[in-house]
Coordinates of C-alpha atoms and ligand atoms in Angstrom, one line a residue:
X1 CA 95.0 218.9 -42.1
X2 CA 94.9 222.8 -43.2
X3 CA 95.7 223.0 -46.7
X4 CA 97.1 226.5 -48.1
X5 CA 97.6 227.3 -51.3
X6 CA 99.9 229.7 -52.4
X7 CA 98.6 232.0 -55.5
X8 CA 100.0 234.9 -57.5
X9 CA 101.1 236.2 -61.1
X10 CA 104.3 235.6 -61.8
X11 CA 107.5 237.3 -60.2
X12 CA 106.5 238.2 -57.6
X13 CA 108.1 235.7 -55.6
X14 CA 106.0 232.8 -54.9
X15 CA 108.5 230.2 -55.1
X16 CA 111.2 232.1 -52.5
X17 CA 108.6 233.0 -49.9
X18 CA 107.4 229.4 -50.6
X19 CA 110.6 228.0 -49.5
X20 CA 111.1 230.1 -46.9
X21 CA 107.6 229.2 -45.8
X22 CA 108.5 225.4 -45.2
X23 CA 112.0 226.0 -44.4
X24 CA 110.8 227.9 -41.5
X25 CA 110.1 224.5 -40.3
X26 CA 112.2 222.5 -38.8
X27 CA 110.5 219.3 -38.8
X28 CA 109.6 218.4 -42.2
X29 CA 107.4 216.0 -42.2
X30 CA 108.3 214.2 -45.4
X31 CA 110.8 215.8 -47.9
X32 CA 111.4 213.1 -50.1
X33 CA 113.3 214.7 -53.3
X34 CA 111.8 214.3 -56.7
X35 CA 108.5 213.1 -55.4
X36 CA 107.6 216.5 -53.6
X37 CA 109.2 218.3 -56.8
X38 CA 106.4 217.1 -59.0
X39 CA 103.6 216.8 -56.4
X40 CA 104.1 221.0 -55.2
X41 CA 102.6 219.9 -51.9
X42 CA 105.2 220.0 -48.9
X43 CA 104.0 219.4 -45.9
X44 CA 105.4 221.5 -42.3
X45 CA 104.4 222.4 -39.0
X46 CA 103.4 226.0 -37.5
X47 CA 103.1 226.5 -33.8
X48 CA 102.3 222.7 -34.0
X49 CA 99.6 223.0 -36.1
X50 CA 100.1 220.2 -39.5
X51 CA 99.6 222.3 -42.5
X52 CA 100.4 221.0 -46.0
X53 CA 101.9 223.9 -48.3
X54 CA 100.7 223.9 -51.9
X55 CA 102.2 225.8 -54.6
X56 CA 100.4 226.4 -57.2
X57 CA 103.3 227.9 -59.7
X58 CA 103.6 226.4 -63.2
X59 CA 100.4 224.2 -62.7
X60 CA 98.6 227.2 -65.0
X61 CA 101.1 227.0 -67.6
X62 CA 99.2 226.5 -70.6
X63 CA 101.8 225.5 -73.5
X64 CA 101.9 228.8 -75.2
X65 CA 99.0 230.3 -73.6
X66 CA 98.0 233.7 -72.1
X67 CA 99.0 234.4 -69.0
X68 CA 95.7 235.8 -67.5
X69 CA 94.5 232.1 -68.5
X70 CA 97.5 230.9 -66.6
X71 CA 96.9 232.4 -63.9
X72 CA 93.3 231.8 -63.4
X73 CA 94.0 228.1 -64.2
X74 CA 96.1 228.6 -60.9
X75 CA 93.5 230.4 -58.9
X76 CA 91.1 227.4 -59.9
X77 CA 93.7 224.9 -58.8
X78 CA 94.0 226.3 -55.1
X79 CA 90.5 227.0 -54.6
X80 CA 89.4 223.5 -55.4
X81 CA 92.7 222.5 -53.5
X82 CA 93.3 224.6 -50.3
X83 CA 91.3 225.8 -47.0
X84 CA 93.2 229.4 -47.2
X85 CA 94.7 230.9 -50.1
X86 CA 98.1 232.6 -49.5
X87 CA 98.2 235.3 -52.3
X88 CA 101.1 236.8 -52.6
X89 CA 101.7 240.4 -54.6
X90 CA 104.2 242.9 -55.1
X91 CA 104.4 245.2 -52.7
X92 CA 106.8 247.9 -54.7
X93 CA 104.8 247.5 -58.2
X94 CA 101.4 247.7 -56.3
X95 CA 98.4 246.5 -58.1
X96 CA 99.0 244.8 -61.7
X97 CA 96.2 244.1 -64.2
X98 CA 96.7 240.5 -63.6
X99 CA 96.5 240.9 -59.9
X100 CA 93.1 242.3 -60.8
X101 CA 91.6 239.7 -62.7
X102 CA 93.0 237.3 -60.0
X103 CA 91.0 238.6 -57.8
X104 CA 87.9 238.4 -60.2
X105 CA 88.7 234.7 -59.8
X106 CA 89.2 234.6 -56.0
X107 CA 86.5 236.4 -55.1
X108 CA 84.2 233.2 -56.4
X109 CA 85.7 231.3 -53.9
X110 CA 84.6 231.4 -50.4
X111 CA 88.0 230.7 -49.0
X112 CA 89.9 232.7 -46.8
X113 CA 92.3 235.2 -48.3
X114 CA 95.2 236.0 -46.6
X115 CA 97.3 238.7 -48.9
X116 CA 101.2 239.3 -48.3
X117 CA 102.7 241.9 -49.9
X118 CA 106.4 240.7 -51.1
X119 CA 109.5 242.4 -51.7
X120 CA 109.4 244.7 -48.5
X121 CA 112.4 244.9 -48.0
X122 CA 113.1 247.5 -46.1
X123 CA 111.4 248.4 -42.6
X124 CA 110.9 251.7 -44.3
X125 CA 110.1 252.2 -48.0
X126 CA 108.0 253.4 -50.6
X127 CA 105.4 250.7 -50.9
X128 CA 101.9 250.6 -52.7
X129 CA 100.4 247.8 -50.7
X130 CA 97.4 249.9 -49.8
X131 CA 96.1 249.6 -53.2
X132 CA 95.7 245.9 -52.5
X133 CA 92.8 246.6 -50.0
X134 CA 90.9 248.1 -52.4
X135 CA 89.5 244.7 -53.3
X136 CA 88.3 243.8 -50.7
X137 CA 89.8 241.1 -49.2
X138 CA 91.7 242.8 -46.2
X139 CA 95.0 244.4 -45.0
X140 CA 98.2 242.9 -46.9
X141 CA 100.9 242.0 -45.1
X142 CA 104.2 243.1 -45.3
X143 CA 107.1 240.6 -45.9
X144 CA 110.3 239.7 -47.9
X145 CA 110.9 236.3 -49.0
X146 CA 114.4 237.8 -49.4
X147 CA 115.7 238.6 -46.4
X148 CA 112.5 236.4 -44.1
X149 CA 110.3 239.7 -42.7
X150 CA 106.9 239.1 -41.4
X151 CA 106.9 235.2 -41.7
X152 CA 105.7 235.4 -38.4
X153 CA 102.8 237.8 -39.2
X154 CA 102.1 236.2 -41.9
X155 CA 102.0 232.3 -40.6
X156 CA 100.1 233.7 -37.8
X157 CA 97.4 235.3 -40.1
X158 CA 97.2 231.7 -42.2
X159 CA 96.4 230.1 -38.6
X160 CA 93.8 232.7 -38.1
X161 CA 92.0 233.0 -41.2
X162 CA 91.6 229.0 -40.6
X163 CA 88.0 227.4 -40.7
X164 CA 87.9 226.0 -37.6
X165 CA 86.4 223.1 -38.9
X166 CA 89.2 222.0 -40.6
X167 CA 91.3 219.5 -38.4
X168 CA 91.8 215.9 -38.1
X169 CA 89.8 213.9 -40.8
X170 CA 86.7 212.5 -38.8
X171 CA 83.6 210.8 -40.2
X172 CA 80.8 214.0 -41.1
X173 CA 77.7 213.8 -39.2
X174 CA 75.3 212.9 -42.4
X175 CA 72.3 214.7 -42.2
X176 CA 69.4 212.0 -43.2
X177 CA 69.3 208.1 -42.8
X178 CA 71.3 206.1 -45.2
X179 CA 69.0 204.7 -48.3
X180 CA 69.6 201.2 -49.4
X181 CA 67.7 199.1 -51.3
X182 CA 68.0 195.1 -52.0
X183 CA 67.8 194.6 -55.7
X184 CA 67.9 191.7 -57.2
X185 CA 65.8 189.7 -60.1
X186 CA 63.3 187.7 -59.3
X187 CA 63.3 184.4 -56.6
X188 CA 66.9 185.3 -55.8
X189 CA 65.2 186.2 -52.1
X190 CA 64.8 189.8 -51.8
X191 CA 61.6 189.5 -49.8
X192 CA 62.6 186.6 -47.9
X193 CA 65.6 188.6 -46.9
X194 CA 63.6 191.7 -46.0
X195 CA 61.3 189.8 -43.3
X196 CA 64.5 188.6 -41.8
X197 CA 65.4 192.0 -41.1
X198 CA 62.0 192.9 -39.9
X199 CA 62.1 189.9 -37.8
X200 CA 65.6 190.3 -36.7
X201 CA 65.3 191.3 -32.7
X202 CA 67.0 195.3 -32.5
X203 CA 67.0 195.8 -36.4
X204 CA 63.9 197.5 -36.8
X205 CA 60.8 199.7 -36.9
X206 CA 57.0 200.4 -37.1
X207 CA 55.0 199.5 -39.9
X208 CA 55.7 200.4 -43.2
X209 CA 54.9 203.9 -43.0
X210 CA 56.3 205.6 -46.0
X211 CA 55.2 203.2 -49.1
X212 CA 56.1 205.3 -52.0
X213 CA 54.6 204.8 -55.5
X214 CA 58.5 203.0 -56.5
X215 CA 59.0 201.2 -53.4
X216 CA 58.5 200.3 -49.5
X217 CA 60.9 201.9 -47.2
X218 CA 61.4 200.6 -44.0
X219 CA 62.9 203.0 -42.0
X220 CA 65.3 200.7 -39.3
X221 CA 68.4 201.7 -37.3
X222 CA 71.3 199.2 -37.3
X223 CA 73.0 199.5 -33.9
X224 CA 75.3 196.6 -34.7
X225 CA 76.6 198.4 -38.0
X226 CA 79.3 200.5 -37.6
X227 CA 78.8 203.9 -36.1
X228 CA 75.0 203.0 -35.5
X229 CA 73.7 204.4 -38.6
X230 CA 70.5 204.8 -39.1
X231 CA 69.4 203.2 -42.4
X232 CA 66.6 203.0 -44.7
X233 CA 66.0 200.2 -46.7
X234 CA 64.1 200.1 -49.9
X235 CA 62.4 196.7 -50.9
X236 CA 61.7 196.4 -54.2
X237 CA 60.3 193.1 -54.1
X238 CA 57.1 195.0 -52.4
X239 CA 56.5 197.1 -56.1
X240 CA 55.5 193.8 -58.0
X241 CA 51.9 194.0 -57.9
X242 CA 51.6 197.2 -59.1
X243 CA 53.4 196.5 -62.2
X244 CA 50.9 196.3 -64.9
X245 CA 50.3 192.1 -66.1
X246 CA 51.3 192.6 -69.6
X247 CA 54.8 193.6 -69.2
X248 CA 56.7 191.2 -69.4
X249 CA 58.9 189.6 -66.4
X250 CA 62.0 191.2 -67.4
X251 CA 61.0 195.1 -68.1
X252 CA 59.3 194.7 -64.7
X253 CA 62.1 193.9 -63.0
X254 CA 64.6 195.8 -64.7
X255 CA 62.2 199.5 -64.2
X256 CA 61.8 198.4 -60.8
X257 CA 65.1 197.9 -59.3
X258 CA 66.0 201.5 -62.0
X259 CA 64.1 202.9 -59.8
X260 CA 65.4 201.5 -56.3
X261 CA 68.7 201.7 -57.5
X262 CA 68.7 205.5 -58.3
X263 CA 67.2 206.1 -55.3
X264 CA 69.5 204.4 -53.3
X265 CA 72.7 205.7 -51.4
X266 CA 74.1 201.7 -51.3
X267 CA 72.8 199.0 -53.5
X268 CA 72.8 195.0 -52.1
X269 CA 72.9 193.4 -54.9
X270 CA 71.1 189.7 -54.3
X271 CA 72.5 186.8 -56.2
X272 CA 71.1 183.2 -56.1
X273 CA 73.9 180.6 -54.5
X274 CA 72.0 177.7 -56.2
X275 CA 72.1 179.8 -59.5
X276 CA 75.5 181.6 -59.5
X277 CA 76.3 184.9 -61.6
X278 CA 73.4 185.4 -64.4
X279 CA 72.9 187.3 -67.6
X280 CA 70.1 189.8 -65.3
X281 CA 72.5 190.0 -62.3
X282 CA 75.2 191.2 -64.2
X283 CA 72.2 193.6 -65.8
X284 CA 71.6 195.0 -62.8
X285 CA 75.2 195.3 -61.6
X286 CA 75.5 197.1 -64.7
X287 CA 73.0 199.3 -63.7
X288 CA 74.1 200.0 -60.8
X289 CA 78.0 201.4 -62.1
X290 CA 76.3 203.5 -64.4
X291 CA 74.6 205.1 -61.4
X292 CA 77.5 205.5 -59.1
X293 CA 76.1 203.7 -56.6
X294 CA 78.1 202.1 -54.0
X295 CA 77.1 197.9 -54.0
X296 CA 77.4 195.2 -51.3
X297 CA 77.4 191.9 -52.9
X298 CA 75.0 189.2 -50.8
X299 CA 75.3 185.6 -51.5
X300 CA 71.6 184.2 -50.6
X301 CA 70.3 180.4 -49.7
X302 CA 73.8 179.7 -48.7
X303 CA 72.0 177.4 -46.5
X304 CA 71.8 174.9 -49.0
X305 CA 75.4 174.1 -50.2
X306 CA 76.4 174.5 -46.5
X307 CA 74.1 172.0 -45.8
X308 CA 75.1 169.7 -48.9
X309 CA 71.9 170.2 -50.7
X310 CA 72.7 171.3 -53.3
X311 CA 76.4 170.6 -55.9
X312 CA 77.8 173.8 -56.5
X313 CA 77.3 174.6 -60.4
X314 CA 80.1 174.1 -63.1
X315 CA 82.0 177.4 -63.2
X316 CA 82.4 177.6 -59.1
X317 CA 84.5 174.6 -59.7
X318 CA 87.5 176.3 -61.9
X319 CA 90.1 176.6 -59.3
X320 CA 89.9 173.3 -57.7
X321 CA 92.7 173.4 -54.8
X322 CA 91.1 176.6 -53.2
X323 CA 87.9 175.3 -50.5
X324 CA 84.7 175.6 -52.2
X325 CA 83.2 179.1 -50.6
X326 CA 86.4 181.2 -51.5
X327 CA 85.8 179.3 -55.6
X328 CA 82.5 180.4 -55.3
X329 CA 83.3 183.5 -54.0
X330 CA 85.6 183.9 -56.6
X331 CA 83.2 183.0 -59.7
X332 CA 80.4 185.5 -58.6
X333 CA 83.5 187.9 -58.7
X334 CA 84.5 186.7 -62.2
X335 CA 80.8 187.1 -63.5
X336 CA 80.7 190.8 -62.1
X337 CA 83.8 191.8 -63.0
X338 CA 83.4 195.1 -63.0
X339 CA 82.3 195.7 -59.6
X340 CA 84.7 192.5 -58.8
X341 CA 85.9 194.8 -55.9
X342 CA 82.8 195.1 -53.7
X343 CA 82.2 193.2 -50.4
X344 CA 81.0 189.9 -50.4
X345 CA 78.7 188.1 -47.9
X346 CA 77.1 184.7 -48.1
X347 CA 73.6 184.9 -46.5
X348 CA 70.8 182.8 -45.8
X349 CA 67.5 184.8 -45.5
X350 CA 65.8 181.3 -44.0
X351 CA 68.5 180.3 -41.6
X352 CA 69.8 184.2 -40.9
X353 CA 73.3 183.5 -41.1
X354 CA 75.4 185.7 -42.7
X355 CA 73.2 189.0 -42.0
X356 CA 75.3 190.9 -39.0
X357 CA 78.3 190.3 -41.5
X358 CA 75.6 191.9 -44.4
X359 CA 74.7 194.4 -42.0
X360 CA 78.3 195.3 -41.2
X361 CA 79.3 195.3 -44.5
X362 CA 76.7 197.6 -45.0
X363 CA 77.6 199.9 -42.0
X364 CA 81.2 200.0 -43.1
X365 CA 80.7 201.5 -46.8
X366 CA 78.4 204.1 -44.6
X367 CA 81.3 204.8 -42.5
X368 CA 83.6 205.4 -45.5
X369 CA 81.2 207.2 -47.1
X370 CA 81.0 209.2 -44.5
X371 CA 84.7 209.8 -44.0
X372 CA 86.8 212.4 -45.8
X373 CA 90.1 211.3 -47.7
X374 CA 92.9 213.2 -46.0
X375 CA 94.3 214.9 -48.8
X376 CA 98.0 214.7 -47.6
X377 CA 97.6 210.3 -47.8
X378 CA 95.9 210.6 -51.2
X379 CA 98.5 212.4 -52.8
X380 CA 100.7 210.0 -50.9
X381 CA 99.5 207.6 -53.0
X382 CA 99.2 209.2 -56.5
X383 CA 102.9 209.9 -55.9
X384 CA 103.2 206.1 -54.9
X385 CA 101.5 205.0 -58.1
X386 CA 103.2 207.3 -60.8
X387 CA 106.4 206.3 -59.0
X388 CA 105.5 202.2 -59.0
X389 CA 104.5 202.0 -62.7
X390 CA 104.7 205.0 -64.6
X391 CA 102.3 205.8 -66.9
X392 CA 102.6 205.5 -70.4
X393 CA 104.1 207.9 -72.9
X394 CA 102.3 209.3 -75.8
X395 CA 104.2 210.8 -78.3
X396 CA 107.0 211.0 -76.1
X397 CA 104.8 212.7 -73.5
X398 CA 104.1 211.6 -69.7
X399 CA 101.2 212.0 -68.0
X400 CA 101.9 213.3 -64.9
X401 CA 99.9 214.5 -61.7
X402 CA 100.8 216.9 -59.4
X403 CA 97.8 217.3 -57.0
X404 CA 94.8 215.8 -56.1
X405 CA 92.4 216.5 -53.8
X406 CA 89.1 214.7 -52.6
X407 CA 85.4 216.1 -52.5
X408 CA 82.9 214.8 -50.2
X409 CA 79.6 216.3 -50.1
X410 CA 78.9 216.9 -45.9
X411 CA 75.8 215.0 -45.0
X412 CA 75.6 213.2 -48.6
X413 CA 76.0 209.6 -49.0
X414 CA 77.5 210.5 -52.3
X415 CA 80.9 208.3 -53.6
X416 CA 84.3 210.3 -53.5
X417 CA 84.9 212.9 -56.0
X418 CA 88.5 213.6 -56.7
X419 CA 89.3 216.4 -58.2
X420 CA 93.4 215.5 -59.9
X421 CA 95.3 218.5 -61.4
X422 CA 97.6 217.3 -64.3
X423 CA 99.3 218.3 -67.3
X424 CA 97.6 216.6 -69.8
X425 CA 94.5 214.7 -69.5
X426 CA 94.6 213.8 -72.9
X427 CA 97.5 211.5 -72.0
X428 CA 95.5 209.5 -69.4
X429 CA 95.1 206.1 -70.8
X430 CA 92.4 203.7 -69.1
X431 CA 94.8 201.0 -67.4
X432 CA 97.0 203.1 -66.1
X433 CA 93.7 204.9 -64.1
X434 CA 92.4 201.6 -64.2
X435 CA 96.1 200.8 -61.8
X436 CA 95.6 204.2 -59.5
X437 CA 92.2 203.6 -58.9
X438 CA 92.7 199.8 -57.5
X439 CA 95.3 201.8 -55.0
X440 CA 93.4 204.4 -54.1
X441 CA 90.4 201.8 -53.2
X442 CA 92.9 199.7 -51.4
X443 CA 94.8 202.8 -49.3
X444 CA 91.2 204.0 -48.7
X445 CA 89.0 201.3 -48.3
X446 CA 86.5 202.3 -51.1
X447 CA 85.6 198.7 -51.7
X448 CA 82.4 198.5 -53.9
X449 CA 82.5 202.2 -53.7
X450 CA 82.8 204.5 -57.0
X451 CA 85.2 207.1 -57.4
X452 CA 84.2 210.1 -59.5
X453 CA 87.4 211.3 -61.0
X454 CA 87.3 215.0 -62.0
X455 CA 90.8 215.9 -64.2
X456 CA 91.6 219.4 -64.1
X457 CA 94.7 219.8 -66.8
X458 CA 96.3 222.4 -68.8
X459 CA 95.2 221.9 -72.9
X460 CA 92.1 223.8 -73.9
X461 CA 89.1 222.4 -71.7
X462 CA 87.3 219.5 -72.8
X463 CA 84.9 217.8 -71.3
X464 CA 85.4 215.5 -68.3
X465 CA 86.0 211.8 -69.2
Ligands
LIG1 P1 107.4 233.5 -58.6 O1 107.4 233.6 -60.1 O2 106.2 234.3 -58.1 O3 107.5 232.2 -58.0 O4 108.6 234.4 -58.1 P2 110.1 233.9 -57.7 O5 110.1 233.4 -56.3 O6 110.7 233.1 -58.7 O7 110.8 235.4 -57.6 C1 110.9 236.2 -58.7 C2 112.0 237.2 -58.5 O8 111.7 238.1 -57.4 C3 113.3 236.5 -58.2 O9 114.3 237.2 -58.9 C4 113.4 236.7 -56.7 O10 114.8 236.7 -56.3 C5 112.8 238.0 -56.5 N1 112.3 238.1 -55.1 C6 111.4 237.2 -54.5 N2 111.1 237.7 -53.3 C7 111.8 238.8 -53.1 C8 111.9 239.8 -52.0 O11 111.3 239.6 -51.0 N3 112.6 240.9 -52.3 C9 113.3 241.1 -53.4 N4 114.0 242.2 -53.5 N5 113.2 240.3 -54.4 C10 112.5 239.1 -54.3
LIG2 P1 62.3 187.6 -54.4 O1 61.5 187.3 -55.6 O2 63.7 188.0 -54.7 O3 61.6 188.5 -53.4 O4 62.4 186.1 -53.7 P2 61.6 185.5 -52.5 O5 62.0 186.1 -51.2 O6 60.1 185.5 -52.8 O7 62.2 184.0 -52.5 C1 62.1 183.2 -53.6 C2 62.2 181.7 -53.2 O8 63.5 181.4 -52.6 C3 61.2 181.3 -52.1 O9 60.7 180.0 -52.4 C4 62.0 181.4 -50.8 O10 61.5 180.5 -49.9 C5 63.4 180.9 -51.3 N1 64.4 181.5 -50.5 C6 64.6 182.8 -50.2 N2 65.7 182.9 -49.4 C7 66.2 181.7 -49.2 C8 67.3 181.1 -48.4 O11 68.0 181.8 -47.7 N3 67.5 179.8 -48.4 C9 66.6 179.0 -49.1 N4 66.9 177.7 -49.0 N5 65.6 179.4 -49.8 C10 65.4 180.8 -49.9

């Protein structure tokens, strides 16, 4: 989806060429009223090409503020927001001091710049749109929102300025194997589980080639996973004899799996079936937020309670009408609550059940990783979310969004970064992101992975929470 963002000072009649912009269209493809109102984002169709129109008017408005803050709050806004920037002057005042500092701020941007030159009303007239290519970013174009000259030109010159790359979301090509490492503390069966997937027919390798001073990675490609990744995964069960004697069991195995854990793109978090959730799981869970990693739960020696070994322990047995794997399913859950949304497998390294479904589990948070959030469907659901349970007030003030936008790294692993334009940050209060994150996970299937919000709002800058 091309995103174009539509920049200028004031008056100069961003709004009307806006309008007649998407009126243009005949198709709208959504134009639901009071929703698109606060969002600025209206989405149309050019020479069948889907393009979502952003304005970027009144999102600068600082409460009292100056307007060359304004509007470079607004150039900030549609660079982080848009492929192309529609900037839009007056073509009978000609260059303005705000128009130059405007372009101070485009210029940082390496977006396209496609400039049109409003209020040309006439065919013939005395217009100073010339001193606009002084800057340097091309030819203006010629059009009046007023009586709808040069749309054409200009939609065409938005089409052309395009980055080609920009089309239907697909999954990015990432550049290097996927990194994950199986952490876990101690006897839970992190070894165990690694020479399963060494043994494990197509899932591997050569010997251990790369052993690094913080860990063994086997390099292995998972053709069953999703997509075919190819994978690395770090065994930090393979550091313990260089760990010096006198430390004691726990800083061991806490600096080890700090160590695999930051290097990791996806943490598989090993828990004990016989043992359930424990004080060092939920240590290294912890761990693991803190580093914004994305985590795959794995449910080990599931062998035994399946073959009824073993009695399950006394909190799996809470919620006794639901069958015994979804309780314990449900307690391991409850004892990492904080990462509660992550995928869930029940393995058994000794039997090998259980590790295509780890192994897919694991391809599929590559896959999302991998896959940009279309920006169009995330605002859908910001819009969805505000609407469904709006925040709450502070001092008779609403928080509201108008526009966010999603930044994935190309060829990183790294989580989702979404970069949400508002009025007043200071008005966000933790359940209510707390609610909008759960439905952007669900709408986006980022479960187990992080999302890195970035709030971009209009009171004197503070840092990001
Ligand atoms: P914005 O602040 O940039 O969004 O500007 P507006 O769209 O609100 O327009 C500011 C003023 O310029 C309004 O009075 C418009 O009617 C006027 N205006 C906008 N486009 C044109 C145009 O093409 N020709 C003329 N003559 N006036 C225009
Ligand atoms: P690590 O310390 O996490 O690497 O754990 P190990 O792989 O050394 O395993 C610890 C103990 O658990 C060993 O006695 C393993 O035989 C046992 N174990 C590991 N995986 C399983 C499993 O899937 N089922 C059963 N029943 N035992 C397991």
């Amino acid at each position: 989806m091309l995103t174009i963002a539509v920049v200028g000072r004031p008056n100069v009649g961003k709004s009307l060429l806006f309008n007649r912009l998407v009126r243009r269209d005949v198709a709208l493809v959504h134009d639901r009223p009071g929703v698109t109102r606060d969002t600025l984002a209206t989405q149309c169709r050019w020479r069948g090409r889907a393009v979502t129109l952003v304005d970027t008017g009144g999102i600068g408005s600082p409460e009292g503020g100056a307007l060359d803050a304004m509007v470079r709050r607004e150039a900030e806004f549609a660079m982080a927001a848009a492929d192309v920037l529609l900037w839009v002057v007056d073509a009978r005042e000609g260059l303005h001091p705000l128009d130059a500092s405007l372009a101070r701020a485009l210029r940082r941007a390496s977006k396209p710049i496609v400039i049109a030159a409003n209020k040309a009303d006439e065919t013939a007239g005395l217009y100073l749109d010339h001193e606009f290519c002084r800057l340097g970013f091309g030819e203006a174009i010629r059009v009046s929102a007023a009586h709808g000259h040069g749309l054409r030109e200009l939609t065409e010159a938005l089409l052309g300025a395009a980055p080609e790359t920009v089309g239907p979301s697909a999954p990015t090509n990432s550049a290097r194997p996927l990194r994950w490492a199986i952490v876990g503390r101690p006897n839970v069966g992190k070894s165990s589980l690694i020479n399963r997937l060494l043994g494990s027919d197509r899932a591997l390798v050569s010997d251990i080639p790369g052993t690094t001073r913080d860990a063994i990675e086997i390099p292995m490609t998972e053709t069953r996973g999703p997509g075919g990744a190819s994978m690395l995964v770090v065994d930090t069960a393979g550091m313990r004899k260089r760990t010096r004697l006198k430390d004691t069991l726990e800083a061991r195995m806490t600096s080890r799996s700090v160590h695999a854990i930051h290097r990791a793109d996806l943490c598989v978090l090993i828990v004990d079936a016989t043992e359930g959730v424990l004080e060092q799981d939920r240590k290294i869970a912890g761990i693991i937020q803190e580093s914004q990693k994305p985590l795959v739960i794995a449910v080990n020696k599931w062998d035994l309670p399946e073959a009824g070994r073993w009695q399950p322990p006394r909190h799996a047995q809470a919620v006794r009408d639901l069958p015994f794997k979804r309780r314990f399913e449900d307690a391991v859950r409850r004892g990492l609550f904080f990462m509660g949304h992550a995928p869930l497998v029940f393995v058994s390294a000794h039997t090998g059940s259980g590790i295509p479904a780890l192994l897919s589990s694991v391809g599929q948070t590559a896959k999302t990783l991998a896959t940009p959030i279309p920006t169009p469907a995330l605002n859908q659901v910001v819009q969805d979310a505000l609407a469904k349970q709006p925040p709450p007030t502070r001092q008779g003030r609403a928080f509201r969004i108008y526009y966010a936008t999603a930044h994935q790294e190309p060829g990183s692993w790294n989580p989702p970064r979404i970069i949400a334009f508002c009025n007043d940050r200071r008005l966000l209060v933790d359940s209510w992101l707390a609610f909008l994150e759960n439905k952007v996970r669900a709408a986006f299937r980022l479960e187990g992975i992080p999302i890195l919000w970035k709030w971009r709002g209009r009171e004197p800058d503070r840092p990001d929470r």
